[in-house]
Coordinates of C-alpha atoms in Angstrom, one line a residue:
Q1 CA 117.2 97.1 90.3
V2 CA 113.6 97.5 91.3
Q3 CA 111.2 100.2 90.5
L4 CA 108.2 101.0 92.6
V5 CA 105.2 102.9 91.3
E6 CA 102.4 104.0 93.7
S7 CA 98.9 104.7 92.8
E8 CA 97.5 108.1 93.2
G9 CA 96.3 109.1 96.7
G10 CA 93.6 111.5 97.2
L11 CA 91.3 113.6 99.4
V12 CA 88.9 111.8 101.6
Q13 CA 86.6 112.8 104.4
A14 CA 87.2 111.5 107.9
G15 CA 85.7 108.1 108.4
G16 CA 86.2 107.3 104.7
S17 CA 88.3 104.7 103.0
L18 CA 91.1 104.7 100.4
R19 CA 93.2 102.0 98.9
L20 CA 96.8 102.5 97.7
S21 CA 98.7 100.2 95.5
C22 CA 102.4 99.8 94.7
A23 CA 103.5 98.0 91.6
A24 CA 107.0 96.6 91.6
S25 CA 109.0 95.9 88.4
G26 CA 112.5 94.6 87.8
R27 CA 114.2 92.1 90.0
T28 CA 111.1 91.5 92.1
F29 CA 112.0 88.0 93.0
D30 CA 114.6 89.3 95.3
L31 CA 112.1 91.2 97.5
R32 CA 111.5 89.7 100.9
T33 CA 109.7 92.6 102.6
M34 CA 107.4 95.3 101.3
G35 CA 106.3 98.2 103.4
W36 CA 104.4 101.5 103.6
F37 CA 105.7 104.5 105.4
R38 CA 104.3 108.0 105.7
Q39 CA 105.6 111.5 106.3
A40 CA 103.7 114.5 107.4
P41 CA 105.1 118.0 106.9
G42 CA 107.9 118.7 109.4
N43 CA 107.9 115.1 110.6
E44 CA 110.2 112.2 110.0
R45 CA 109.2 109.3 107.8
K46 CA 107.2 106.8 110.0
F47 CA 106.4 103.2 109.6
V48 CA 102.8 102.3 108.7
A49 CA 102.7 98.6 107.7
A50 CA 104.8 95.8 106.3
I51 CA 104.4 92.4 104.8
R52 CA 107.0 89.6 104.5
W53 CA 107.4 87.2 101.6
N54 CA 105.5 84.6 103.7
T55 CA 102.6 87.1 104.2
I56 CA 103.3 87.8 107.9
T57 CA 102.1 91.4 108.5
Y58 CA 103.1 94.1 110.9
Y59 CA 101.3 97.4 111.7
A60 CA 102.0 100.6 113.6
D61 CA 99.8 100.9 116.6
S62 CA 98.2 104.0 115.2
V63 CA 96.7 102.1 112.2
K64 CA 96.2 98.7 113.7
G65 CA 92.6 97.6 113.1
R66 CA 92.0 100.2 110.4
F67 CA 94.6 99.5 107.8
T68 CA 95.3 96.3 106.0
I69 CA 98.4 95.5 103.9
S70 CA 98.4 92.7 101.4
R71 CA 100.4 91.6 98.4
D72 CA 99.8 89.9 95.1
N73 CA 103.0 88.1 94.3
A74 CA 101.8 87.1 90.8
E75 CA 101.3 90.8 90.0
S76 CA 104.2 92.0 92.1
T77 CA 101.9 94.5 93.8
V78 CA 101.3 95.4 97.4
Y79 CA 98.2 97.1 98.6
L80 CA 97.3 99.3 101.6
Q81 CA 93.6 99.4 102.4
M82 CA 92.9 102.3 104.7
N83 CA 89.5 102.4 106.5
S84 CA 88.1 104.7 109.2
L85 CA 90.6 107.4 108.1
K86 CA 91.4 110.3 110.5
P87 CA 92.8 113.7 109.8
E88 CA 96.0 112.6 111.5
D89 CA 96.5 110.1 108.7
T90 CA 97.2 113.0 106.3
A91 CA 100.7 112.5 104.9
V92 CA 102.7 111.5 101.9
Y93 CA 102.6 107.8 101.7
Y94 CA 105.7 105.9 100.5
C95 CA 105.9 102.3 99.3
A96 CA 109.2 100.5 100.1
A97 CA 110.8 97.2 99.3
A98 CA 113.6 95.3 100.9
I99 CA 115.8 92.4 99.9
G100 CA 116.5 91.4 103.4
L101 CA 114.6 90.5 106.6
N102 CA 115.9 93.3 108.7
D103 CA 113.8 95.5 111.0
Y104 CA 110.6 96.0 109.2
N105 CA 109.8 99.3 110.8
T106 CA 113.0 101.1 110.0
P107 CA 113.4 103.1 106.8
R108 CA 117.1 102.2 106.5
S109 CA 116.1 98.5 106.2
Y110 CA 114.6 99.2 102.8
D111 CA 116.5 99.2 99.6
Y112 CA 113.9 100.8 97.2
W113 CA 111.4 103.5 97.5
G114 CA 108.4 104.8 95.5
Q115 CA 107.9 108.4 94.7
G116 CA 105.3 109.0 97.3
T117 CA 101.6 109.8 97.0
Q118 CA 99.6 112.4 99.0
V119 CA 96.7 111.3 101.2
T120 CA 94.7 114.1 102.7
V121 CA 91.9 113.4 105.2
S122 CA 89.5 116.3 105.9
S123 CA 87.7 116.7 109.2

């Protein structure tokens, strides 16, 4: 089993920055892919970014160039640095972890999920 604990999100003005972290514990050596998804009210959960065990990264078009995903394997932690935030980035952000190397942008590919953290961007 794997447990994922996300850092607290927050309220930030448009154009600002915020960094989320997700600490994994348990059988972390099984994890091949870590990802971030987000869900706004009334919407489905959407892919934001993912990073493979070999540090290859993937981003949704909507965040490319503004968000950066990284991981610290020694600390079993993944980060999401969010810059140039926009009001449309407002959502609950979820950390996810997968044992396999399936589609990185599909929620069903992930085996474990964090509890979610609210990010609100004011205009």
